[in-house]
Amino acid sequence: MLASLKMGLVGGQRAMTPLAAVSIAAARGELPVGKGVLRWLANPIVAAGTLALAIGEMAGDKQKTAPDRIVPIGLAARFTTSAIAGAALASPKHRWWGAAIGGVTAVVASYPGWRGRMAALGRYGQTKTGFAEDAAVLASAVGIVRGRR
């Protein structure tokens, strides 16, 4: 369950990164996927698609027109993708708990992440703060998935 919680923290900062991380790991055979949506995530085409979406989100985040992560649609996306990732990281008996923990943690983590980013924007700008956040998010997601193996 700790991996689900940690991935929810990642999801609070970037909506697509948790989904891409578990999809790539599942496609590489590094996560047990079981049935349903988790098996679907293991498809290499799905893994490539989630990776493309994560890269697109990171690129879009550097734009001045990017919406705040705490808008309702952003929170819904963070909840959904982090719930799926949380379920994938939980043991098969506890997938629902992993989903709940991952999704709720992502929504809650969105607010302090947004506040921190807003505080840093004035001093460092949109692009620099975005790249720093991306580096932390990517390193965390990779570490969580590798730690789960």
mmCIF file of N, CA and C in Angstrom:
data_model
loop_
_atom_site.group_PDB
_atom_site.id
_atom_site.type_symbol
_atom_site.label_atom_id
_atom_site.label_comp_id
_atom_site.label_asym_id
_atom_site.label_seq_id
_atom_site.Cartn_x
_atom_site.Cartn_y
_atom_site.Cartn_z
ATOM 1 N N MET A 1 0.806 -1.196 0.000
ATOM 2 C CA MET A 1 0.000 0.000 0.000
ATOM 3 C C MET A 1 0.853 1.266 0.000
ATOM 4 N N LEU A 2 2.066 1.140 0.523
ATOM 5 C CA LEU A 2 2.951 2.301 0.561
ATOM 6 C C LEU A 2 3.285 2.771 -0.853
ATOM 7 N N ALA A 3 3.490 1.841 -1.778
ATOM 8 C CA ALA A 3 3.775 2.216 -3.163
ATOM 9 C C ALA A 3 2.583 2.956 -3.772
ATOM 10 N N SER A 4 1.372 2.544 -3.451
ATOM 11 C CA SER A 4 0.167 3.225 -3.950
ATOM 12 C C SER A 4 0.094 4.646 -3.420
ATOM 13 N N LEU A 5 0.408 4.807 -2.145
ATOM 14 C CA LEU A 5 0.422 6.138 -1.540
ATOM 15 C C LEU A 5 1.479 7.020 -2.194
ATOM 16 N N LYS A 6 2.674 6.486 -2.366
ATOM 17 C CA LYS A 6 3.752 7.261 -2.985
ATOM 18 C C LYS A 6 3.405 7.656 -4.418
ATOM 19 N N MET A 7 2.809 6.728 -5.164
ATOM 20 C CA MET A 7 2.453 7.051 -6.543
ATOM 21 C C MET A 7 1.338 8.092 -6.576
ATOM 22 N N GLY A 8 0.476 8.099 -5.566
ATOM 23 C CA GLY A 8 -0.525 9.156 -5.455
ATOM 24 C C GLY A 8 0.121 10.517 -5.258
ATOM 25 N N LEU A 9 1.213 10.568 -4.508
ATOM 26 C CA LEU A 9 1.952 11.825 -4.337
ATOM 27 C C LEU A 9 2.498 12.311 -5.679
ATOM 28 N N VAL A 10 2.996 11.381 -6.470
ATOM 29 C CA VAL A 10 3.477 11.719 -7.811
ATOM 30 C C VAL A 10 2.318 12.232 -8.661
ATOM 31 N N GLY A 11 1.196 11.529 -8.591
ATOM 32 C CA GLY A 11 0.022 11.908 -9.376
ATOM 33 C C GLY A 11 -0.531 13.267 -9.016
ATOM 34 N N GLY A 12 -0.284 13.714 -7.812
ATOM 35 C CA GLY A 12 -0.716 15.056 -7.430
ATOM 36 C C GLY A 12 0.023 16.141 -8.188
ATOM 37 N N GLN A 13 1.181 15.794 -8.748
ATOM 38 C CA GLN A 13 1.985 16.778 -9.468
ATOM 39 C C GLN A 13 1.856 16.635 -10.985
ATOM 40 N N ARG A 14 1.741 15.423 -11.462
ATOM 41 C CA ARG A 14 1.572 15.153 -12.892
ATOM 42 C C ARG A 14 0.562 14.027 -13.043
ATOM 43 N N ALA A 15 -0.497 14.287 -13.757
ATOM 44 C CA ALA A 15 -1.596 13.321 -13.860
ATOM 45 C C ALA A 15 -1.224 12.053 -14.622
ATOM 46 N N MET A 16 -0.468 12.170 -15.686
ATOM 47 C CA MET A 16 -0.223 11.011 -16.547
ATOM 48 C C MET A 16 0.994 10.180 -16.154
ATOM 49 N N THR A 17 1.891 10.736 -15.357
ATOM 50 C CA THR A 17 3.112 10.006 -15.022
ATOM 51 C C THR A 17 2.855 8.696 -14.273
ATOM 52 N N PRO A 18 1.971 8.648 -13.276
ATOM 53 C CA PRO A 18 1.732 7.362 -12.611
ATOM 54 C C PRO A 18 1.220 6.285 -13.567
ATOM 55 N N LEU A 19 0.307 6.669 -14.430
ATOM 56 C CA LEU A 19 -0.252 5.706 -15.376
ATOM 57 C C LEU A 19 0.823 5.222 -16.346
ATOM 58 N N ALA A 20 1.639 6.132 -16.855
ATOM 59 C CA ALA A 20 2.718 5.748 -17.765
ATOM 60 C C ALA A 20 3.721 4.841 -17.062
ATOM 61 N N ALA A 21 4.069 5.169 -15.827
ATOM 62 C CA ALA A 21 5.061 4.372 -15.099
ATOM 63 C C ALA A 21 4.596 2.932 -14.900
ATOM 64 N N VAL A 22 3.356 2.747 -14.462
ATOM 65 C CA VAL A 22 2.886 1.377 -14.237
ATOM 66 C C VAL A 22 2.608 0.659 -15.552
ATOM 67 N N SER A 23 2.180 1.381 -16.569
ATOM 68 C CA SER A 23 1.921 0.754 -17.859
ATOM 69 C C SER A 23 3.218 0.257 -18.485
ATOM 70 N N ILE A 24 4.251 1.064 -18.440
ATOM 71 C CA ILE A 24 5.547 0.640 -18.976
ATOM 72 C C ILE A 24 6.089 -0.547 -18.181
ATOM 73 N N ALA A 25 6.004 -0.474 -16.856
ATOM 74 C CA ALA A 25 6.477 -1.588 -16.019
ATOM 75 C C ALA A 25 5.681 -2.863 -16.308
ATOM 76 N N ALA A 26 4.379 -2.738 -16.476
ATOM 77 C CA ALA A 26 3.546 -3.908 -16.773
ATOM 78 C C ALA A 26 3.886 -4.477 -18.150
ATOM 79 N N ALA A 27 4.103 -3.611 -19.127
ATOM 80 C CA ALA A 27 4.448 -4.070 -20.471
ATOM 81 C C ALA A 27 5.797 -4.784 -20.478
ATOM 82 N N ARG A 28 6.676 -4.404 -19.586
ATOM 83 C CA ARG A 28 7.997 -5.038 -19.486
ATOM 84 C C ARG A 28 7.959 -6.292 -18.607
ATOM 85 N N GLY A 29 6.786 -6.627 -18.075
ATOM 86 C CA GLY A 29 6.643 -7.814 -17.241
ATOM 87 C C GLY A 29 7.149 -7.619 -15.822
ATOM 88 N N GLU A 30 7.289 -6.374 -15.387
ATOM 89 C CA GLU A 30 7.832 -6.078 -14.067
ATOM 90 C C GLU A 30 6.753 -5.957 -12.986
ATOM 91 N N LEU A 31 5.503 -5.947 -13.394
ATOM 92 C CA LEU A 31 4.391 -5.883 -12.440
ATOM 93 C C LEU A 31 3.387 -6.978 -12.763
ATOM 94 N N PRO A 32 2.852 -7.636 -11.747
ATOM 95 C CA PRO A 32 1.770 -8.593 -12.013
ATOM 96 C C PRO A 32 0.495 -7.816 -12.325
ATOM 97 N N VAL A 33 -0.116 -8.112 -13.450
ATOM 98 C CA VAL A 33 -1.255 -7.306 -13.869
ATOM 99 C C VAL A 33 -2.605 -7.958 -13.635
ATOM 100 N N GLY A 34 -2.662 -9.259 -13.558
ATOM 101 C CA GLY A 34 -3.949 -9.906 -13.312
ATOM 102 C C GLY A 34 -4.924 -9.721 -14.453
ATOM 103 N N LYS A 35 -6.151 -9.298 -14.109
ATOM 104 C CA LYS A 35 -7.214 -9.185 -15.101
ATOM 105 C C LYS A 35 -7.628 -7.722 -15.297
ATOM 106 N N GLY A 36 -8.538 -7.515 -16.226
ATOM 107 C CA GLY A 36 -9.172 -6.224 -16.433
ATOM 108 C C GLY A 36 -8.251 -5.141 -16.950
ATOM 109 N N VAL A 37 -8.467 -3.934 -16.438
ATOM 110 C CA VAL A 37 -7.745 -2.764 -16.935
ATOM 111 C C VAL A 37 -6.242 -2.893 -16.728
ATOM 112 N N LEU A 38 -5.842 -3.596 -15.685
ATOM 113 C CA LEU A 38 -4.413 -3.746 -15.433
ATOM 114 C C LEU A 38 -3.748 -4.603 -16.508
ATOM 115 N N ARG A 39 -4.454 -5.595 -17.009
ATOM 116 C CA ARG A 39 -3.918 -6.398 -18.117
ATOM 117 C C ARG A 39 -3.839 -5.538 -19.372
ATOM 118 N N TRP A 40 -4.812 -4.698 -19.570
ATOM 119 C CA TRP A 40 -4.836 -3.796 -20.721
ATOM 120 C C TRP A 40 -3.633 -2.856 -20.690
ATOM 121 N N LEU A 41 -3.262 -2.395 -19.505
ATOM 122 C CA LEU A 41 -2.109 -1.503 -19.377
ATOM 123 C C LEU A 41 -0.811 -2.166 -19.817
ATOM 124 N N ALA A 42 -0.731 -3.480 -19.749
ATOM 125 C CA ALA A 42 0.484 -4.198 -20.111
ATOM 126 C C ALA A 42 0.699 -4.266 -21.621
ATOM 127 N N ASN A 43 -0.271 -3.861 -22.402
ATOM 128 C CA ASN A 43 -0.133 -3.854 -23.854
ATOM 129 C C ASN A 43 0.925 -2.814 -24.244
ATOM 130 N N PRO A 44 1.920 -3.190 -25.039
ATOM 131 C CA PRO A 44 2.976 -2.244 -25.414
ATOM 132 C C PRO A 44 2.458 -0.992 -26.128
ATOM 133 N N ILE A 45 1.378 -1.125 -26.880
ATOM 134 C CA ILE A 45 0.810 0.049 -27.556
ATOM 135 C C ILE A 45 0.213 1.002 -26.526
ATOM 136 N N VAL A 46 -0.450 0.464 -25.523
ATOM 137 C CA VAL A 46 -1.003 1.292 -24.450
ATOM 138 C C VAL A 46 0.125 1.965 -23.674
ATOM 139 N N ALA A 47 1.190 1.214 -23.397
ATOM 140 C CA ALA A 47 2.338 1.783 -22.686
ATOM 141 C C ALA A 47 2.935 2.944 -23.476
ATOM 142 N N ALA A 48 3.079 2.774 -24.784
ATOM 143 C CA ALA A 48 3.611 3.861 -25.618
ATOM 144 C C ALA A 48 2.671 5.063 -25.613
ATOM 145 N N GLY A 49 1.369 4.796 -25.641
ATOM 146 C CA GLY A 49 0.390 5.884 -25.609
ATOM 147 C C GLY A 49 0.402 6.652 -24.304
ATOM 148 N N THR A 50 0.494 5.936 -23.183
ATOM 149 C CA THR A 50 0.533 6.627 -21.884
ATOM 150 C C THR A 50 1.824 7.427 -21.744
ATOM 151 N N LEU A 51 2.916 6.895 -22.285
ATOM 152 C CA LEU A 51 4.181 7.638 -22.259
ATOM 153 C C LEU A 51 4.062 8.916 -23.089
ATOM 154 N N ALA A 52 3.452 8.825 -24.255
ATOM 155 C CA ALA A 52 3.253 10.012 -25.094
ATOM 156 C C ALA A 52 2.389 11.054 -24.386
ATOM 157 N N LEU A 53 1.352 10.597 -23.710
ATOM 158 C CA LEU A 53 0.493 11.525 -22.965
ATOM 159 C C LEU A 53 1.246 12.181 -21.808
ATOM 160 N N ALA A 54 2.089 11.414 -21.124
ATOM 161 C CA ALA A 54 2.875 11.974 -20.024
ATOM 162 C C ALA A 54 3.863 13.022 -20.542
ATOM 163 N N ILE A 55 4.510 12.730 -21.653
ATOM 164 C CA ILE A 55 5.438 13.700 -22.250
ATOM 165 C C ILE A 55 4.682 14.946 -22.689
ATOM 166 N N GLY A 56 3.526 14.751 -23.292
ATOM 167 C CA GLY A 56 2.701 15.894 -23.706
ATOM 168 C C GLY A 56 2.267 16.746 -22.527
ATOM 169 N N GLU A 57 1.915 16.102 -21.435
ATOM 170 C CA GLU A 57 1.528 16.859 -20.235
ATOM 171 C C GLU A 57 2.701 17.675 -19.713
ATOM 172 N N MET A 58 3.871 17.068 -19.693
ATOM 173 C CA MET A 58 5.046 17.787 -19.203
ATOM 174 C C MET A 58 5.397 18.960 -20.110
ATOM 175 N N ALA A 59 5.253 18.777 -21.402
ATOM 176 C CA ALA A 59 5.516 19.883 -22.336
ATOM 177 C C ALA A 59 4.472 20.987 -22.160
ATOM 178 N N GLY A 60 3.232 20.613 -22.044
ATOM 179 C CA GLY A 60 2.160 21.595 -21.887
ATOM 180 C C GLY A 60 2.245 22.361 -20.583
ATOM 181 N N ASP A 61 2.804 21.731 -19.569
ATOM 182 C CA ASP A 61 2.931 22.365 -18.260
ATOM 183 C C ASP A 61 3.831 23.599 -18.298
ATOM 184 N N LYS A 62 4.710 23.669 -19.274
ATOM 185 C CA LYS A 62 5.636 24.806 -19.365
ATOM 186 C C LYS A 62 4.985 26.020 -20.014
ATOM 187 N N GLN A 63 3.799 25.852 -20.552
ATOM 188 C CA GLN A 63 3.112 26.949 -21.237
ATOM 189 C C GLN A 63 2.413 27.862 -20.230
ATOM 190 N N LYS A 64 2.428 29.138 -20.513
ATOM 191 C CA LYS A 64 1.765 30.095 -19.614
ATOM 192 C C LYS A 64 0.251 29.886 -19.578
ATOM 193 N N THR A 65 -0.292 29.259 -20.608
ATOM 194 C CA THR A 65 -1.735 29.027 -20.671
ATOM 195 C C THR A 65 -2.153 27.721 -19.987
ATOM 196 N N ALA A 66 -1.190 26.993 -19.430
ATOM 197 C CA ALA A 66 -1.515 25.727 -18.769
ATOM 198 C C ALA A 66 -2.437 25.983 -17.578
ATOM 199 N N PRO A 67 -3.500 25.201 -17.455
ATOM 200 C CA PRO A 67 -4.401 25.399 -16.309
ATOM 201 C C PRO A 67 -3.748 24.928 -15.011
ATOM 202 N N ASP A 68 -4.212 25.460 -13.910
ATOM 203 C CA ASP A 68 -3.727 25.004 -12.605
ATOM 204 C C ASP A 68 -4.117 23.548 -12.395
ATOM 205 N N ARG A 69 -3.290 22.829 -11.680
ATOM 206 C CA ARG A 69 -3.555 21.411 -11.436
ATOM 207 C C ARG A 69 -4.775 21.192 -10.548
ATOM 208 N N ILE A 70 -5.252 22.236 -9.898
ATOM 209 C CA ILE A 70 -6.363 22.074 -8.965
ATOM 210 C C ILE A 70 -7.726 22.415 -9.568
ATOM 211 N N VAL A 71 -7.772 22.605 -10.896
ATOM 212 C CA VAL A 71 -9.086 22.784 -11.520
ATOM 213 C C VAL A 71 -9.801 21.432 -11.478
ATOM 214 N N PRO A 72 -11.129 21.418 -11.463
ATOM 215 C CA PRO A 72 -11.865 20.152 -11.300
ATOM 216 C C PRO A 72 -11.479 19.050 -12.286
ATOM 217 N N ILE A 73 -11.312 19.375 -13.555
ATOM 218 C CA ILE A 73 -10.965 18.326 -14.530
ATOM 219 C C ILE A 73 -9.561 17.781 -14.248
ATOM 220 N N GLY A 74 -8.663 18.634 -13.801
ATOM 221 C CA GLY A 74 -7.316 18.190 -13.449
ATOM 222 C C GLY A 74 -7.324 17.268 -12.248
ATOM 223 N N LEU A 75 -8.114 17.616 -11.258
ATOM 224 C CA LEU A 75 -8.229 16.760 -10.065
ATOM 225 C C LEU A 75 -8.858 15.416 -10.410
ATOM 226 N N ALA A 76 -9.858 15.447 -11.289
ATOM 227 C CA ALA A 76 -10.506 14.196 -11.704
ATOM 228 C C ALA A 76 -9.516 13.300 -12.443
ATOM 229 N N ALA A 77 -8.724 13.893 -13.319
ATOM 230 C CA ALA A 77 -7.715 13.117 -14.055
ATOM 231 C C ALA A 77 -6.678 12.547 -13.099
ATOM 232 N N ARG A 78 -6.222 13.344 -12.156
ATOM 233 C CA ARG A 78 -5.227 12.890 -11.186
ATOM 234 C C ARG A 78 -5.773 11.740 -10.337
ATOM 235 N N PHE A 79 -7.028 11.888 -9.908
ATOM 236 C CA PHE A 79 -7.644 10.824 -9.121
ATOM 237 C C PHE A 79 -7.694 9.532 -9.936
ATOM 238 N N THR A 80 -8.191 9.621 -11.154
ATOM 239 C CA THR A 80 -8.401 8.430 -11.983
ATOM 240 C C THR A 80 -7.090 7.721 -12.310
ATOM 241 N N THR A 81 -6.124 8.461 -12.827
ATOM 242 C CA THR A 81 -4.867 7.812 -13.227
ATOM 243 C C THR A 81 -4.096 7.290 -12.021
ATOM 244 N N SER A 82 -4.137 8.010 -10.921
ATOM 245 C CA SER A 82 -3.426 7.556 -9.723
ATOM 246 C C SER A 82 -4.148 6.383 -9.064
ATOM 247 N N ALA A 83 -5.459 6.322 -9.186
ATOM 248 C CA ALA A 83 -6.201 5.172 -8.669
ATOM 249 C C ALA A 83 -5.836 3.917 -9.454
ATOM 250 N N ILE A 84 -5.751 4.039 -10.762
ATOM 251 C CA ILE A 84 -5.364 2.890 -11.580
ATOM 252 C C ILE A 84 -3.939 2.459 -11.237
ATOM 253 N N ALA A 85 -3.041 3.430 -11.125
ATOM 254 C CA ALA A 85 -1.653 3.107 -10.781
ATOM 255 C C ALA A 85 -1.569 2.511 -9.379
ATOM 256 N N GLY A 86 -2.328 3.073 -8.447
ATOM 257 C CA GLY A 86 -2.334 2.540 -7.086
ATOM 258 C C GLY A 86 -2.820 1.107 -7.034
ATOM 259 N N ALA A 87 -3.823 0.797 -7.833
ATOM 260 C CA ALA A 87 -4.323 -0.581 -7.898
ATOM 261 C C ALA A 87 -3.262 -1.511 -8.483
ATOM 262 N N ALA A 88 -2.569 -1.038 -9.508
ATOM 263 C CA ALA A 88 -1.539 -1.863 -10.144
ATOM 264 C C ALA A 88 -0.389 -2.166 -9.192
ATOM 265 N N LEU A 89 -0.112 -1.270 -8.279
ATOM 266 C CA LEU A 89 0.997 -1.440 -7.349
ATOM 267 C C LEU A 89 0.617 -2.212 -6.088
ATOM 268 N N ALA A 90 -0.665 -2.372 -5.852
ATOM 269 C CA ALA A 90 -1.133 -3.090 -4.657
ATOM 270 C C ALA A 90 -1.151 -4.598 -4.925
ATOM 271 N N SER A 91 -1.184 -5.361 -3.859
ATOM 272 C CA SER A 91 -1.293 -6.809 -4.023
ATOM 273 C C SER A 91 -2.673 -7.133 -4.600
ATOM 274 N N PRO A 92 -2.802 -8.244 -5.320
ATOM 275 C CA PRO A 92 -4.082 -8.577 -5.940
ATOM 276 C C PRO A 92 -5.260 -8.594 -4.966
ATOM 277 N N LYS A 93 -5.033 -8.979 -3.717
ATOM 278 C CA LYS A 93 -6.117 -9.001 -2.733
ATOM 279 C C LYS A 93 -6.558 -7.606 -2.308
ATOM 280 N N HIS A 94 -5.701 -6.629 -2.496
ATOM 281 C CA HIS A 94 -5.971 -5.280 -1.993
ATOM 282 C C HIS A 94 -6.001 -4.222 -3.090
ATOM 283 N N ARG A 95 -6.356 -4.610 -4.294
ATOM 284 C CA ARG A 95 -6.362 -3.657 -5.422
ATOM 285 C C ARG A 95 -7.294 -2.466 -5.162
ATOM 286 N N TRP A 96 -8.468 -2.731 -4.580
ATOM 287 C CA TRP A 96 -9.407 -1.624 -4.340
ATOM 288 C C TRP A 96 -8.833 -0.632 -3.333
ATOM 289 N N TRP A 97 -8.168 -1.143 -2.310
ATOM 290 C CA TRP A 97 -7.540 -0.243 -1.340
ATOM 291 C C TRP A 97 -6.420 0.556 -2.002
ATOM 292 N N GLY A 98 -5.636 -0.110 -2.830
ATOM 293 C CA GLY A 98 -4.563 0.581 -3.547
ATOM 294 C C GLY A 98 -5.107 1.677 -4.440
ATOM 295 N N ALA A 99 -6.231 1.389 -5.100
ATOM 296 C CA ALA A 99 -6.869 2.388 -5.957
ATOM 297 C C ALA A 99 -7.357 3.579 -5.136
ATOM 298 N N ALA A 100 -8.014 3.307 -4.034
ATOM 299 C CA ALA A 100 -8.532 4.397 -3.190
ATOM 300 C C ALA A 100 -7.394 5.248 -2.634
ATOM 301 N N ILE A 101 -6.365 4.587 -2.147
ATOM 302 C CA ILE A 101 -5.233 5.321 -1.562
ATOM 303 C C ILE A 101 -4.524 6.147 -2.626
ATOM 304 N N GLY A 102 -4.268 5.560 -3.790
ATOM 305 C CA GLY A 102 -3.597 6.292 -4.859
ATOM 306 C C GLY A 102 -4.400 7.489 -5.333
ATOM 307 N N GLY A 103 -5.682 7.298 -5.563
ATOM 308 C CA GLY A 103 -6.526 8.384 -6.068
ATOM 309 C C GLY A 103 -6.720 9.512 -5.081
ATOM 310 N N VAL A 104 -7.042 9.175 -3.853
ATOM 311 C CA VAL A 104 -7.273 10.211 -2.834
ATOM 312 C C VAL A 104 -5.974 10.970 -2.530
ATOM 313 N N THR A 105 -4.875 10.246 -2.450
ATOM 314 C CA THR A 105 -3.592 10.900 -2.180
ATOM 315 C C THR A 105 -3.243 11.886 -3.286
ATOM 316 N N ALA A 106 -3.506 11.534 -4.532
ATOM 317 C CA ALA A 106 -3.213 12.435 -5.650
ATOM 318 C C ALA A 106 -3.986 13.741 -5.536
ATOM 319 N N VAL A 107 -5.264 13.640 -5.207
ATOM 320 C CA VAL A 107 -6.079 14.855 -5.076
ATOM 321 C C VAL A 107 -5.565 15.726 -3.933
ATOM 322 N N VAL A 108 -5.303 15.111 -2.798
ATOM 323 C CA VAL A 108 -4.815 15.864 -1.634
ATOM 324 C C VAL A 108 -3.446 16.472 -1.933
ATOM 325 N N ALA A 109 -2.555 15.723 -2.574
ATOM 326 C CA ALA A 109 -1.193 16.203 -2.858
ATOM 327 C C ALA A 109 -1.169 17.302 -3.911
ATOM 328 N N SER A 110 -2.224 17.420 -4.687
ATOM 329 C CA SER A 110 -2.271 18.464 -5.717
ATOM 330 C C SER A 110 -2.184 19.862 -5.116
ATOM 331 N N TYR A 111 -2.795 20.063 -3.969
ATOM 332 C CA TYR A 111 -2.861 21.400 -3.377
ATOM 333 C C TYR A 111 -1.520 21.914 -2.862
ATOM 334 N N PRO A 112 -0.783 21.165 -2.031
ATOM 335 C CA PRO A 112 0.530 21.681 -1.625
ATOM 336 C C PRO A 112 1.500 21.763 -2.802
ATOM 337 N N GLY A 113 1.386 20.849 -3.759
ATOM 338 C CA GLY A 113 2.230 20.923 -4.953
ATOM 339 C C GLY A 113 1.965 22.189 -5.740
ATOM 340 N N TRP A 114 0.698 22.539 -5.883
ATOM 341 C CA TRP A 114 0.316 23.756 -6.594
ATOM 342 C C TRP A 114 0.801 24.995 -5.843
ATOM 343 N N ARG A 115 0.632 25.002 -4.541
ATOM 344 C CA ARG A 115 1.098 26.151 -3.745
ATOM 345 C C ARG A 115 2.606 26.329 -3.847
ATOM 346 N N GLY A 116 3.332 25.226 -3.779
ATOM 347 C CA GLY A 116 4.791 25.296 -3.913
ATOM 348 C C GLY A 116 5.211 25.810 -5.277
ATOM 349 N N ARG A 117 4.545 25.346 -6.294
ATOM 350 C CA ARG A 117 4.861 25.798 -7.652
ATOM 351 C C ARG A 117 4.552 27.278 -7.813
ATOM 352 N N MET A 118 3.424 27.713 -7.300
ATOM 353 C CA MET A 118 3.068 29.136 -7.402
ATOM 354 C C MET A 118 4.078 30.005 -6.656
ATOM 355 N N ALA A 119 4.542 29.541 -5.526
ATOM 356 C CA ALA A 119 5.526 30.299 -4.753
ATOM 357 C C ALA A 119 6.848 30.409 -5.508
ATOM 358 N N ALA A 120 7.225 29.375 -6.236
ATOM 359 C CA ALA A 120 8.504 29.373 -6.958
ATOM 360 C C ALA A 120 8.431 30.101 -8.300
ATOM 361 N N LEU A 121 7.243 30.243 -8.858
ATOM 362 C CA LEU A 121 7.099 30.862 -10.181
ATOM 363 C C LEU A 121 7.657 32.285 -10.241
ATOM 364 N N GLY A 122 7.367 33.057 -9.228
ATOM 365 C CA GLY A 122 7.817 34.445 -9.233
ATOM 366 C C GLY A 122 9.329 34.579 -9.283
ATOM 367 N N ARG A 123 9.999 33.675 -8.641
ATOM 368 C CA ARG A 123 11.460 33.751 -8.584
ATOM 369 C C ARG A 123 12.149 33.039 -9.749
ATOM 370 N N TYR A 124 11.632 31.868 -10.151
ATOM 371 C CA TYR A 124 12.327 31.053 -11.136
ATOM 372 C C TYR A 124 11.631 30.947 -12.486
ATOM 373 N N GLY A 125 10.363 31.305 -12.564
ATOM 374 C CA GLY A 125 9.638 31.254 -13.827
ATOM 375 C C GLY A 125 8.982 29.903 -14.093
ATOM 376 N N GLN A 126 8.101 29.913 -15.076
ATOM 377 C CA GLN A 126 7.296 28.745 -15.437
ATOM 378 C C GLN A 126 8.154 27.569 -15.916
ATOM 379 N N THR A 127 9.075 27.838 -16.804
ATOM 380 C CA THR A 127 9.846 26.757 -17.412
ATOM 381 C C THR A 127 10.793 26.092 -16.427
ATOM 382 N N LYS A 128 11.566 26.878 -15.699
ATOM 383 C CA LYS A 128 12.528 26.296 -14.758
ATOM 384 C C LYS A 128 11.836 25.513 -13.652
ATOM 385 N N THR A 129 10.767 26.065 -13.108
ATOM 386 C CA THR A 129 10.071 25.336 -12.051
ATOM 387 C C THR A 129 9.430 24.062 -12.601
ATOM 388 N N GLY A 130 8.940 24.128 -13.835
ATOM 389 C CA GLY A 130 8.342 22.953 -14.462
ATOM 390 C C GLY A 130 9.358 21.848 -14.685
ATOM 391 N N PHE A 131 10.540 22.204 -15.160
ATOM 392 C CA PHE A 131 11.574 21.192 -15.378
ATOM 393 C C PHE A 131 12.045 20.580 -14.056
ATOM 394 N N ALA A 132 12.172 21.401 -13.040
ATOM 395 C CA ALA A 132 12.574 20.870 -11.726
ATOM 396 C C ALA A 132 11.519 19.905 -11.198
ATOM 397 N N GLU A 133 10.269 20.283 -11.350
ATOM 398 C CA GLU A 133 9.184 19.413 -10.905
ATOM 399 C C GLU A 133 9.152 18.119 -11.727
ATOM 400 N N ASP A 134 9.349 18.232 -13.036
ATOM 401 C CA ASP A 134 9.377 17.045 -13.897
ATOM 402 C C ASP A 134 10.461 16.074 -13.457
ATOM 403 N N ALA A 135 11.647 16.603 -13.163
ATOM 404 C CA ALA A 135 12.759 15.740 -12.752
ATOM 405 C C ALA A 135 12.415 14.987 -11.466
ATOM 406 N N ALA A 136 11.833 15.690 -10.511
ATOM 407 C CA ALA A 136 11.453 15.053 -9.241
ATOM 408 C C ALA A 136 10.364 14.007 -9.456
ATOM 409 N N VAL A 137 9.379 14.322 -10.288
ATOM 410 C CA VAL A 137 8.271 13.405 -10.561
ATOM 411 C C VAL A 137 8.770 12.145 -11.271
ATOM 412 N N LEU A 138 9.597 12.321 -12.293
ATOM 413 C CA LEU A 138 10.112 11.166 -13.032
ATOM 414 C C LEU A 138 10.969 10.266 -12.146
ATOM 415 N N ALA A 139 11.876 10.869 -11.399
ATOM 416 C CA ALA A 139 12.740 10.077 -10.519
ATOM 417 C C ALA A 139 11.908 9.319 -9.491
ATOM 418 N N SER A 140 10.905 9.987 -8.953
ATOM 419 C CA SER A 140 10.049 9.336 -7.960
ATOM 420 C C SER A 140 9.266 8.180 -8.560
ATOM 421 N N ALA A 141 8.646 8.395 -9.716
ATOM 422 C CA ALA A 141 7.839 7.345 -10.346
ATOM 423 C C ALA A 141 8.689 6.126 -10.679
ATOM 424 N N VAL A 142 9.860 6.351 -11.230
ATOM 425 C CA VAL A 142 10.746 5.237 -11.567
ATOM 426 C C VAL A 142 11.176 4.506 -10.295
ATOM 427 N N GLY A 143 11.537 5.259 -9.263
ATOM 428 C CA GLY A 143 11.947 4.651 -8.003
ATOM 429 C C GLY A 143 10.842 3.835 -7.352
ATOM 430 N N ILE A 144 9.628 4.319 -7.420
ATOM 431 C CA ILE A 144 8.489 3.597 -6.832
ATOM 432 C C ILE A 144 8.254 2.271 -7.549
ATOM 433 N N VAL A 145 8.255 2.312 -8.860
ATOM 434 C CA VAL A 145 8.020 1.094 -9.631
ATOM 435 C C VAL A 145 9.165 0.103 -9.428
ATOM 436 N N ARG A 146 10.373 0.592 -9.440
ATOM 437 C CA ARG A 146 11.521 -0.313 -9.227
ATOM 438 C C ARG A 146 11.514 -0.887 -7.810
ATOM 439 N N GLY A 147 11.124 -0.086 -6.846
ATOM 440 C CA GLY A 147 11.058 -0.552 -5.461
ATOM 441 C C GLY A 147 9.983 -1.601 -5.264
ATOM 442 N N ARG A 148 8.948 -1.559 -6.067
ATOM 443 C CA ARG A 148 7.830 -2.512 -5.980
ATOM 444 C C ARG A 148 8.232 -3.895 -6.468
ATOM 445 N N ARG A 149 9.189 -3.944 -7.381
ATOM 446 C CA ARG A 149 9.644 -5.234 -7.915
ATOM 447 C C ARG A 149 10.300 -5.958 -6.824
#
